[in-house]
Coordinates of C-alpha atoms in Angstrom, one line a residue:
Chain D
M784 CA 126.1 103.8 130.5
T785 CA 123.0 105.6 130.2
V786 CA 122.8 108.1 127.5
T787 CA 121.3 111.5 129.2
A788 CA 119.6 114.5 127.2
E789 CA 122.9 116.6 128.3
T790 CA 125.3 114.3 126.6
L791 CA 123.0 113.8 123.6
T792 CA 124.0 115.5 120.3
L793 CA 121.5 115.4 117.9
P794 CA 122.8 114.4 114.4
D795 CA 122.5 116.5 111.8
H796 CA 120.0 114.4 109.5
P797 CA 116.3 115.0 108.1
F798 CA 114.8 112.4 109.9
I799 CA 115.6 114.0 113.3
P800 CA 113.2 116.9 113.0
E801 CA 110.6 114.6 111.6
M802 CA 111.4 112.3 114.7
V803 CA 110.8 115.2 117.1
R804 CA 107.4 116.1 115.1
Q805 CA 106.1 112.6 115.4
T806 CA 107.0 112.3 119.1
R807 CA 105.3 115.4 120.0
A808 CA 102.3 114.3 117.6
F809 CA 101.7 111.2 119.7
D810 CA 102.2 113.0 122.9
S811 CA 98.1 113.4 123.1
Y812 CA 98.1 115.1 126.4
G813 CA 101.2 117.3 125.8
V814 CA 102.8 116.2 128.9
N815 CA 106.3 116.4 127.4
D816 CA 105.7 120.0 125.8
G817 CA 108.2 121.6 127.8
L818 CA 111.0 119.1 126.7
T819 CA 113.8 120.2 124.1
P820 CA 114.4 117.8 121.1
A821 CA 117.3 116.4 123.0
E822 CA 115.2 115.5 126.1
L823 CA 112.3 114.2 123.7
L824 CA 114.7 111.7 121.7
Q825 CA 116.8 110.5 124.5
P826 CA 114.6 107.6 125.5
Y827 CA 115.1 106.2 121.7
V828 CA 118.5 105.5 122.9
V829 CA 119.1 102.2 124.3
T830 CA 122.3 100.8 124.9
K831 CA 123.3 97.1 124.9
E832 CA 123.4 97.3 128.6
Q833 CA 120.3 98.9 129.2
R834 CA 118.7 96.3 126.9
R835 CA 119.9 93.6 128.9
E836 CA 118.2 94.8 131.8
I837 CA 114.9 95.4 130.4
P838 CA 112.4 92.4 131.4
V839 CA 110.4 91.2 128.5
I840 CA 107.3 90.1 130.7
G841 CA 104.6 92.3 131.3
D842 CA 103.0 94.7 129.0
P843 CA 105.1 97.4 127.1
D844 CA 104.1 100.6 128.3
E845 CA 102.1 103.1 126.3
E846 CA 105.1 105.6 126.2
L847 CA 107.1 102.7 124.6
I848 CA 104.3 102.2 122.0
A849 CA 104.1 105.6 121.3
R850 CA 107.7 105.7 120.5
L851 CA 107.5 102.9 118.2
K852 CA 104.7 104.5 116.5
A853 CA 106.3 107.7 116.1
Y854 CA 109.5 106.1 114.6
Y855 CA 107.4 104.4 111.9
S856 CA 105.3 107.4 111.2
A857 CA 108.2 109.5 110.8
M858 CA 109.4 107.0 108.2
A859 CA 106.1 107.1 106.4
M860 CA 106.3 111.1 106.4
R861 CA 109.8 111.0 104.8
V862 CA 108.6 108.2 102.3
E863 CA 105.7 110.7 101.5
A864 CA 108.2 113.8 101.3
D865 CA 110.2 111.9 98.9
C866 CA 107.7 110.1 96.4
G867 CA 104.8 112.8 96.6
K868 CA 102.2 110.4 97.5
M869 CA 100.6 109.7 100.8
A870 CA 102.1 107.3 103.0
S871 CA 100.1 105.6 105.8
P872 CA 101.3 103.7 108.7
M873 CA 99.3 100.9 110.4
F874 CA 100.0 99.1 113.6
S875 CA 98.7 95.7 115.3
I876 CA 100.5 95.2 118.5
T877 CA 99.3 92.8 121.1
H878 CA 99.4 93.1 124.7
E879 CA 102.6 90.8 124.9
G880 CA 104.5 93.0 122.8
F881 CA 104.4 91.3 119.3
G882 CA 102.9 92.5 116.4
R883 CA 103.0 94.0 112.7
V884 CA 103.7 97.4 111.2
I885 CA 103.1 98.0 107.7
I886 CA 103.2 101.6 105.6
S887 CA 100.9 101.6 102.6
V888 CA 101.2 104.1 99.5
G889 CA 98.2 103.7 97.4
K890 CA 97.8 100.2 97.1
L891 CA 101.3 99.0 97.7
L892 CA 102.6 97.7 101.0
V893 CA 106.0 99.6 101.0
V894 CA 106.9 98.4 104.6
D895 CA 105.7 95.4 106.2
R896 CA 107.5 94.1 109.6
S897 CA 107.0 91.8 112.3
L898 CA 107.5 93.2 115.7
R899 CA 109.1 91.2 118.5
D900 CA 110.3 92.3 121.7
V901 CA 108.7 95.7 121.5
H902 CA 109.7 96.1 125.2
R903 CA 113.3 96.4 124.1
F904 CA 112.5 98.9 121.2
G905 CA 115.2 101.5 120.9
F906 CA 118.8 102.1 119.3
E907 CA 122.6 102.0 120.2
S908 CA 122.4 105.7 119.2
L909 CA 120.5 108.3 117.4
E910 CA 123.2 107.9 114.5
K911 CA 121.9 104.3 114.3
M912 CA 118.5 105.1 114.2
C913 CA 119.0 107.6 111.6
S914 CA 120.8 105.0 109.3
D915 CA 118.0 102.0 110.2
A916 CA 115.4 104.6 109.4
D917 CA 117.3 105.3 106.2
K918 CA 117.6 101.6 104.8
I919 CA 113.9 101.2 105.5
I920 CA 113.0 104.4 103.8
N921 CA 115.0 103.8 100.6
S922 CA 113.6 100.1 100.2
A923 CA 110.0 101.9 100.5
L924 CA 111.1 104.2 97.8
A925 CA 112.8 101.4 95.6
L926 CA 109.3 99.5 95.8
V927 CA 107.2 102.6 95.0
E928 CA 109.5 102.8 91.7
A929 CA 109.5 99.4 91.1
H930 CA 105.4 99.2 91.2
P931 CA 104.1 102.3 90.4
D932 CA 100.6 101.4 89.1
A933 CA 100.0 100.1 92.4
A934 CA 101.5 102.7 94.3
A935 CA 99.0 105.2 92.1
A936 CA 96.2 103.0 92.6
Chain E
M443 CA 62.3 90.4 115.6
T444 CA 65.5 88.7 116.8
V445 CA 66.9 85.7 114.6
T446 CA 67.5 82.9 116.5
A447 CA 69.5 79.9 115.7
E448 CA 66.4 77.5 115.3
T449 CA 65.0 79.9 112.6
L450 CA 68.4 80.4 110.8
T451 CA 68.8 78.4 107.7
L452 CA 72.4 78.5 106.4
P453 CA 72.8 79.6 103.0
D454 CA 74.5 77.2 100.5
H455 CA 77.7 79.3 99.9
P456 CA 81.3 78.6 100.1
F457 CA 81.6 81.5 102.4
I458 CA 79.4 79.7 105.2
P459 CA 81.8 76.8 105.7
E460 CA 84.9 79.3 106.0
M461 CA 83.0 81.7 108.3
V462 CA 82.3 78.4 110.8
R463 CA 86.0 77.7 110.6
Q464 CA 87.2 81.3 111.4
T465 CA 84.6 81.6 114.0
R466 CA 85.9 78.6 115.7
A467 CA 89.6 79.8 115.0
F468 CA 89.1 82.9 117.0
D469 CA 87.2 81.3 119.9
S470 CA 90.7 80.8 121.5
Y471 CA 89.4 79.1 124.7
G472 CA 86.8 76.9 123.0
V473 CA 83.8 78.2 124.9
N474 CA 81.7 77.7 121.8
D475 CA 83.1 74.2 120.9
G476 CA 79.7 72.7 121.4
L477 CA 77.6 75.2 119.4
T478 CA 76.3 74.1 116.1
P479 CA 77.0 76.1 112.8
A480 CA 73.7 78.1 112.9
E481 CA 74.3 78.7 116.6
L482 CA 77.9 79.9 115.7
L483 CA 76.9 82.1 112.9
Q484 CA 73.7 83.7 114.4
P485 CA 75.4 86.3 116.1
Y486 CA 76.3 87.8 113.0
V487 CA 72.8 88.7 111.8
V488 CA 71.4 91.9 113.4
T489 CA 68.3 93.4 112.1
K490 CA 67.7 97.1 111.6
E491 CA 65.6 96.9 114.9
Q492 CA 68.3 95.3 116.7
R493 CA 70.8 97.7 115.3
R494 CA 68.9 100.9 116.5
E495 CA 69.0 99.4 119.8
I496 CA 72.7 98.9 120.2
P497 CA 74.5 102.1 122.0
V498 CA 77.7 103.3 120.4
I499 CA 79.3 104.4 123.7
G500 CA 81.6 102.1 125.7
D501 CA 84.2 99.7 124.4
P502 CA 83.0 97.1 121.7
D503 CA 82.9 93.8 123.4
E504 CA 85.6 90.9 122.9
E505 CA 83.5 88.6 121.1
L506 CA 82.1 91.4 118.7
I507 CA 85.9 92.0 117.6
A508 CA 86.7 88.4 117.3
R509 CA 83.4 88.0 114.9
L510 CA 84.9 91.1 112.8
K511 CA 87.9 89.4 112.8
A512 CA 86.8 86.1 111.7
Y513 CA 84.6 87.8 109.0
Y514 CA 87.5 89.4 107.2
S515 CA 89.9 86.2 108.0
A516 CA 87.1 84.3 106.2
M517 CA 87.6 86.8 103.3
A518 CA 91.4 86.3 103.2
M519 CA 91.1 82.6 103.1
R520 CA 88.7 82.7 100.2
V521 CA 91.2 85.2 98.2
E522 CA 94.0 82.7 99.0
A523 CA 91.9 80.0 97.8
D524 CA 91.1 81.7 94.6
C525 CA 94.4 83.1 93.6
G526 CA 96.8 80.6 95.1
K527 CA 98.8 83.3 97.2
M528 CA 98.7 84.1 100.7
A529 CA 96.5 86.4 102.0
S530 CA 96.9 88.2 105.3
P531 CA 94.4 90.3 107.3
M532 CA 95.7 92.9 109.6
F533 CA 93.6 94.8 112.2
S534 CA 93.9 98.0 113.9
I535 CA 90.9 98.7 116.0
T536 CA 90.7 101.5 118.9
H537 CA 89.1 101.0 122.2
E538 CA 86.2 103.8 120.7
G539 CA 85.5 101.1 118.0
F540 CA 87.1 102.7 115.3
G541 CA 89.8 101.2 112.8
R542 CA 91.2 99.9 109.9
V543 CA 91.5 96.5 108.1
I544 CA 93.6 95.3 105.5
I545 CA 94.3 92.3 103.6
S546 CA 97.8 92.2 101.8
V547 CA 98.9 89.4 99.0
G548 CA 102.5 89.7 98.3
K549 CA 103.3 93.8 98.3
L550 CA 99.8 94.4 97.2
L551 CA 96.7 95.7 99.7
V552 CA 93.8 94.1 98.0
V553 CA 91.4 95.0 100.9
D554 CA 91.9 98.4 102.7
R555 CA 88.9 99.6 104.8
S556 CA 88.1 102.0 107.7
L557 CA 86.0 100.7 110.3
R558 CA 83.3 102.8 111.9
D559 CA 80.8 101.8 114.4
V560 CA 82.3 98.5 115.2
H561 CA 79.5 98.4 117.8
R562 CA 76.8 97.6 115.3
F563 CA 78.8 95.1 113.1
G564 CA 76.5 92.5 111.7
F565 CA 74.3 92.0 108.7
E566 CA 70.5 91.6 107.7
S567 CA 71.1 88.3 106.8
L568 CA 73.7 85.6 106.4
E569 CA 72.7 86.0 102.5
K570 CA 73.7 89.6 102.9
M571 CA 77.0 88.7 104.6
C572 CA 77.9 86.2 101.8
S573 CA 76.8 89.0 99.0
D574 CA 78.8 91.8 100.8
A575 CA 82.1 89.3 101.2
D576 CA 81.8 88.4 97.9
K577 CA 81.9 92.0 96.5
I578 CA 85.0 92.4 98.7
I579 CA 86.4 89.2 97.5
N580 CA 86.0 90.1 93.7
S581 CA 87.4 93.3 94.2
A582 CA 90.5 91.9 95.9
L583 CA 91.1 89.3 92.8
A584 CA 90.5 92.0 90.3
L585 CA 93.3 93.8 92.2
V586 CA 95.5 90.7 92.0
E587 CA 94.9 90.2 88.6
A588 CA 95.6 94.1 87.8
H589 CA 99.0 94.1 89.7
P590 CA 100.3 90.5 89.4
D591 CA 104.0 91.8 89.9
A592 CA 103.2 93.4 93.4
A593 CA 101.3 90.6 94.5
A594 CA 104.0 88.2 93.5
A595 CA 106.6 90.5 95.5

Protein backbone atom coordinates (compact mmCIF):
# COMPACT_ATOMS: atom_id res chain seq x y z
CA MET A 1 0.00 0.00 0.00
CA THR A 2 1.39 3.38 -0.93
CA VAL A 3 0.75 6.26 1.45
CA THR A 4 -0.50 9.33 -0.35
CA ALA A 5 -0.49 12.92 0.85
CA GLU A 6 -4.32 12.74 1.03
CA THR A 7 -4.36 9.86 3.51
CA LEU A 8 -1.39 11.16 5.53
CA THR A 9 -2.08 12.67 8.97
CA LEU A 10 0.69 14.85 10.37
CA PRO A 11 1.53 13.86 13.97
CA ASP A 12 1.27 16.67 16.51
CA HIS A 13 4.98 16.60 17.34
CA PRO A 14 7.59 19.40 17.39
CA PHE A 15 9.74 17.45 14.91
CA ILE A 16 7.12 17.80 12.18
CA PRO A 17 7.25 21.61 11.68
CA GLU A 18 11.07 21.43 11.81
CA MET A 19 11.03 18.72 9.10
CA VAL A 20 8.79 20.92 6.95
CA ARG A 21 11.21 23.87 7.39
CA GLN A 22 14.30 21.80 6.63
CA THR A 23 12.70 20.06 3.66
CA ARG A 24 11.89 23.49 2.21
CA ALA A 25 15.42 24.72 3.04
CA PHE A 26 16.99 21.89 1.01
CA ASP A 27 14.69 22.59 -1.92
CA SER A 28 17.19 25.13 -3.33
CA TYR A 29 15.28 25.81 -6.54
CA GLY A 30 11.90 26.08 -4.86
CA VAL A 31 10.36 23.40 -7.06
CA ASN A 32 8.22 22.23 -4.13
CA ASP A 33 7.13 25.70 -3.01
CA GLY A 34 3.50 24.97 -3.83
CA LEU A 35 3.30 21.75 -1.82
CA THR A 36 1.38 21.42 1.45
CA PRO A 37 3.23 20.07 4.53
CA ALA A 38 1.61 16.66 4.00
CA GLU A 39 2.70 16.61 0.36
CA LEU A 40 6.23 17.64 1.37
CA LEU A 41 6.58 14.94 4.03
CA GLN A 42 4.84 12.12 2.16
CA PRO A 43 8.08 10.94 0.42
CA TYR A 44 9.60 10.22 3.86
CA VAL A 45 7.10 7.41 4.31
CA VAL A 46 8.38 4.21 2.72
CA THR A 47 6.45 1.12 3.66
CA LYS A 48 8.00 -2.35 3.93
CA GLU A 49 6.42 -3.26 0.59
CA GLN A 50 7.84 -0.20 -1.13
CA ARG A 51 11.24 -0.74 0.46
CA ARG A 52 11.49 -4.24 -0.98
CA GLU A 53 10.89 -2.87 -4.46
CA ILE A 54 13.65 -0.24 -4.29
CA PRO A 55 16.79 -1.38 -6.11
CA VAL A 56 20.02 -0.55 -4.28
CA ILE A 57 22.01 -0.35 -7.49
CA GLY A 58 22.66 2.96 -9.18
CA ASP A 59 23.29 6.29 -7.49
CA PRO A 60 20.76 7.49 -4.91
CA ASP A 61 18.99 10.48 -6.43
CA GLU A 62 19.45 14.10 -5.39
CA GLU A 63 15.98 14.46 -3.87
CA LEU A 64 16.52 11.44 -1.66
CA ILE A 65 19.89 12.82 -0.48
CA ALA A 66 18.15 16.15 0.21
CA ARG A 67 15.54 14.34 2.35
CA LEU A 68 18.24 12.54 4.31
CA LYS A 69 20.04 15.84 4.93
CA ALA A 70 16.80 17.55 5.93
CA TYR A 71 16.10 14.76 8.46
CA TYR A 72 19.47 15.08 10.22
CA SER A 73 19.43 18.88 9.95
CA ALA A 74 16.02 18.93 11.61
CA MET A 75 17.48 16.87 14.47
CA ALA A 76 20.40 19.31 14.76
CA MET A 77 17.89 22.18 15.03
CA ARG A 78 15.96 20.37 17.78
CA VAL A 79 19.20 19.67 19.68
CA GLU A 80 20.17 23.33 19.32
CA ALA A 81 16.75 24.53 20.48
CA ASP A 82 16.94 22.31 23.56
CA CYS A 83 20.54 22.85 24.73
CA GLY A 84 20.93 26.44 23.55
CA LYS A 85 24.23 25.73 21.76
CA MET A 86 24.81 25.65 18.02
CA ALA A 87 24.53 22.15 16.52
CA SER A 88 26.03 21.56 13.05
CA PRO A 89 25.30 18.57 10.86
CA MET A 90 27.88 17.30 8.36
CA PHE A 91 27.45 14.65 5.70
CA SER A 92 29.79 12.47 3.72
CA ILE A 93 27.89 10.30 1.25
CA THR A 94 29.43 8.34 -1.60
CA HIS A 95 27.80 7.85 -4.97
CA GLU A 96 27.06 4.27 -3.95
CA GLY A 97 24.85 5.38 -1.06
CA PHE A 98 27.19 4.74 1.86
CA GLY A 99 28.47 7.35 4.20
CA ARG A 100 28.65 8.99 7.56
CA VAL A 101 26.67 11.74 9.21
CA ILE A 102 27.71 13.64 12.30
CA ILE A 103 26.19 16.43 14.37
CA SER A 104 28.64 18.49 16.40
CA VAL A 105 28.04 20.81 19.36
CA GLY A 106 31.20 22.74 20.15
CA LYS A 107 33.98 20.12 20.09
CA LEU A 108 31.56 17.32 20.89
CA LEU A 109 30.22 14.76 18.43
CA VAL A 110 26.66 14.31 19.64
CA VAL A 111 25.58 12.17 16.68
CA ASP A 112 27.89 9.92 14.67
CA ARG A 113 26.24 7.38 12.37
CA SER A 114 27.24 5.22 9.48
CA LEU A 115 24.86 5.39 6.56
CA ARG A 116 24.04 2.28 4.59
CA ASP A 117 21.34 1.64 2.03
CA VAL A 118 20.74 5.35 1.57
CA HIS A 119 18.58 4.31 -1.41
CA ARG A 120 16.01 2.95 1.03
CA PHE A 121 15.92 5.95 3.37
CA GLY A 122 12.42 6.35 4.75
CA PHE A 123 10.11 5.39 7.60
CA GLU A 124 7.11 3.08 8.08
CA SER A 125 5.13 6.15 9.18
CA LEU A 126 5.68 9.76 10.21
CA GLU A 127 5.06 8.66 13.82
CA LYS A 128 7.99 6.24 13.49
CA MET A 129 10.10 9.03 11.97
CA CYS A 130 9.39 11.25 14.98
CA SER A 131 10.08 8.54 17.55
CA ASP A 132 13.35 7.52 15.81
CA ALA A 133 14.41 11.17 15.76
CA ASP A 134 13.49 11.61 19.42
CA LYS A 135 15.78 8.73 20.38
CA ILE A 136 18.71 10.27 18.50
CA ILE A 137 17.96 13.78 19.83
CA ASN A 138 17.72 12.53 23.43
CA SER A 139 20.95 10.62 23.16
CA ALA A 140 22.62 13.76 21.73
CA LEU A 141 21.31 15.91 24.59
CA ALA A 142 22.52 13.33 27.13
CA LEU A 143 26.01 13.60 25.60
CA VAL A 144 25.94 17.40 25.91
CA GLU A 145 25.04 17.01 29.59
CA ALA A 146 27.72 14.38 30.17
CA HIS A 147 30.49 16.44 28.50
CA PRO A 148 29.60 20.10 29.07
CA ASP A 149 33.20 21.33 28.74
CA ALA A 150 33.76 19.74 25.30
CA ALA A 151 30.32 20.93 24.17
CA ALA A 152 31.20 24.47 25.21
CA ALA A 153 34.70 24.41 23.66
CA MET B 1 59.82 28.57 -10.39
CA THR B 2 58.31 25.11 -10.46
CA VAL B 3 59.61 22.58 -8.00
CA THR B 4 60.41 19.29 -9.68
CA ALA B 5 60.81 15.89 -8.07
CA GLU B 6 64.51 16.03 -9.00
CA THR B 7 65.18 19.20 -6.99
CA LEU B 8 62.92 18.20 -4.09
CA THR B 9 64.56 17.12 -0.83
CA LEU B 10 62.36 15.17 1.56
CA PRO B 11 62.53 16.61 5.09
CA ASP B 12 63.54 14.14 7.79
CA HIS B 13 60.21 14.39 9.61
CA PRO B 14 57.77 11.65 10.73
CA PHE B 15 54.98 13.31 8.73
CA ILE B 16 56.73 12.57 5.43
CA PRO B 17 56.54 8.73 5.46
CA GLU B 18 52.90 9.00 6.63
CA MET B 19 52.14 11.34 3.70
CA VAL B 20 53.73 8.85 1.31
CA ARG B 21 51.59 6.04 2.78
CA GLN B 22 48.37 8.04 2.65
CA THR B 23 49.02 9.37 -0.84
CA ARG B 24 49.48 5.78 -2.00
CA ALA B 25 46.34 4.73 -0.10
CA PHE B 26 44.21 7.32 -1.93
CA ASP B 27 45.61 6.22 -5.29
CA SER B 28 42.88 3.58 -5.61
CA TYR B 29 43.80 2.47 -9.12
CA GLY B 30 47.52 2.34 -8.43
CA VAL B 31 48.35 4.70 -11.28
CA ASN B 32 51.20 6.18 -9.24
CA ASP B 33 52.61 2.86 -8.03
CA GLY B 34 55.86 3.39 -9.90
CA LEU B 35 56.56 6.86 -8.45
CA THR B 36 59.31 7.56 -5.91
CA PRO B 37 58.37 9.30 -2.64
CA ALA B 38 59.73 12.62 -4.01
CA GLU B 39 57.66 12.22 -7.19
CA LEU B 40 54.57 11.38 -5.12
CA LEU B 41 54.93 14.39 -2.82
CA GLN B 42 56.02 16.93 -5.44
CA PRO B 43 52.42 17.95 -6.35
CA TYR B 44 51.89 19.11 -2.73
CA VAL B 45 54.38 21.92 -3.34
CA VAL B 46 52.63 24.92 -4.89
CA THR B 47 54.71 28.09 -4.93
CA LYS B 48 53.21 31.60 -4.66
CA GLU B 49 53.77 32.07 -8.40
CA GLN B 50 51.99 28.81 -9.25
CA ARG B 51 49.18 29.62 -6.85
CA ARG B 52 48.46 32.91 -8.59
CA GLU B 53 48.09 31.11 -11.89
CA ILE B 54 45.54 28.57 -10.64
CA PRO B 55 41.99 29.53 -11.62
CA VAL B 56 39.42 28.98 -8.89
CA ILE B 57 36.61 28.42 -11.35
CA GLY B 58 35.58 24.92 -12.40
CA ASP B 59 35.52 21.85 -10.21
CA PRO B 60 38.67 20.93 -8.29
CA ASP B 61 40.03 17.75 -9.89
CA GLU B 62 39.92 14.30 -8.31
CA GLU B 63 43.68 14.07 -7.79
CA LEU B 64 43.73 17.33 -5.90
CA ILE B 65 40.86 16.17 -3.66
CA ALA B 66 42.77 12.92 -3.09
CA ARG B 67 45.85 14.94 -2.00
CA LEU B 68 43.76 17.01 0.39
CA LYS B 69 42.26 13.85 1.89
CA ALA B 70 45.69 12.22 2.15
CA TYR B 71 47.01 15.29 4.01
CA TYR B 72 44.28 15.24 6.68
CA SER B 73 44.31 11.45 6.88
CA ALA B 74 48.06 11.54 7.52
CA MET B 75 47.40 13.97 10.39
CA ALA B 76 44.73 11.63 11.78
CA MET B 77 47.28 8.77 11.68
CA ARG B 78 49.86 10.89 13.55
CA VAL B 79 47.26 11.86 16.18
CA GLU B 80 46.30 8.19 16.55
CA ALA B 81 49.95 7.11 16.87
CA ASP B 82 50.56 9.70 19.56
CA CYS B 83 47.44 9.36 21.76
CA GLY B 84 46.80 5.66 21.18
CA LYS B 85 43.13 6.17 20.32
CA MET B 86 41.52 5.81 16.92
CA ALA B 87 41.31 9.09 14.97
CA SER B 88 38.89 9.27 12.01
CA PRO B 89 38.93 11.95 9.34
CA MET B 90 35.73 12.96 7.53
CA PHE B 91 35.36 15.26 4.54
CA SER B 92 32.51 17.21 3.05
CA ILE B 93 33.62 19.04 -0.10
CA THR B 94 31.28 20.67 -2.63
CA HIS B 95 31.91 20.72 -6.35
CA GLU B 96 32.85 24.39 -6.01
CA GLY B 97 35.79 23.59 -3.74
CA PHE B 98 34.33 24.63 -0.39
CA GLY B 99 33.81 22.33 2.50
CA ARG B 100 34.61 21.13 5.95
CA VAL B 101 37.01 18.56 7.30
CA ILE B 102 36.94 17.06 10.77
CA ILE B 103 39.01 14.54 12.68
CA SER B 104 37.26 12.80 15.55
CA VAL B 105 38.70 10.84 18.48
CA GLY B 106 35.91 9.09 20.36
CA LYS B 107 33.18 11.72 20.75
CA LEU B 108 35.68 14.57 20.50
CA LEU B 109 36.24 16.76 17.44
CA VAL B 110 39.98 17.31 17.57
CA VAL B 111 40.17 19.03 14.18
CA ASP B 112 37.34 21.06 12.62
CA ARG B 113 38.23 23.25 9.67
CA SER B 114 36.43 25.08 6.92
CA LEU B 115 37.90 24.51 3.49
CA ARG B 116 38.07 27.32 0.99
CA ASP B 117 39.96 27.61 -2.28
CA VAL B 118 40.49 23.87 -2.40
CA HIS B 119 41.69 24.49 -5.98
CA ARG B 120 44.82 26.09 -4.55
CA PHE B 121 45.61 23.41 -1.98
CA GLY B 122 49.36 23.12 -1.57
CA PHE B 123 52.35 24.38 0.38
CA GLU B 124 55.33 26.68 -0.30
CA SER B 125 57.60 23.74 0.59
CA LEU B 126 57.42 20.29 2.19
CA GLU B 127 59.01 21.82 5.32
CA LYS B 128 56.05 24.24 5.50
CA MET B 129 53.64 21.31 5.00
CA CYS B 130 55.21 19.46 7.95
CA SER B 131 55.21 22.51 10.23
CA ASP B 132 51.57 23.35 9.37
CA ALA B 133 50.61 19.73 10.05
CA ASP B 134 52.53 19.75 13.36
CA LYS B 135 50.53 22.75 14.54
CA ILE B 136 47.23 21.03 13.76
CA ILE B 137 48.38 17.71 15.26
CA ASN B 138 49.59 19.39 18.46
CA SER B 139 46.37 21.30 18.87
CA ALA B 140 44.42 18.04 18.35
CA LEU B 141 46.52 16.25 20.98
CA ALA B 142 46.01 19.14 23.42
CA LEU B 143 42.25 18.74 22.97
CA VAL B 144 42.47 15.00 23.70
CA GLU B 145 44.35 15.84 26.91
CA ALA B 146 41.88 18.55 27.88
CA HIS B 147 38.80 16.36 27.31
CA PRO B 148 39.89 12.78 28.06
CA ASP B 149 36.35 11.60 28.91
CA ALA B 150 34.84 12.74 25.59
CA ALA B 151 37.86 11.36 23.69
CA ALA B 152 37.36 7.99 25.38
CA ALA B 153 33.57 7.93 24.86
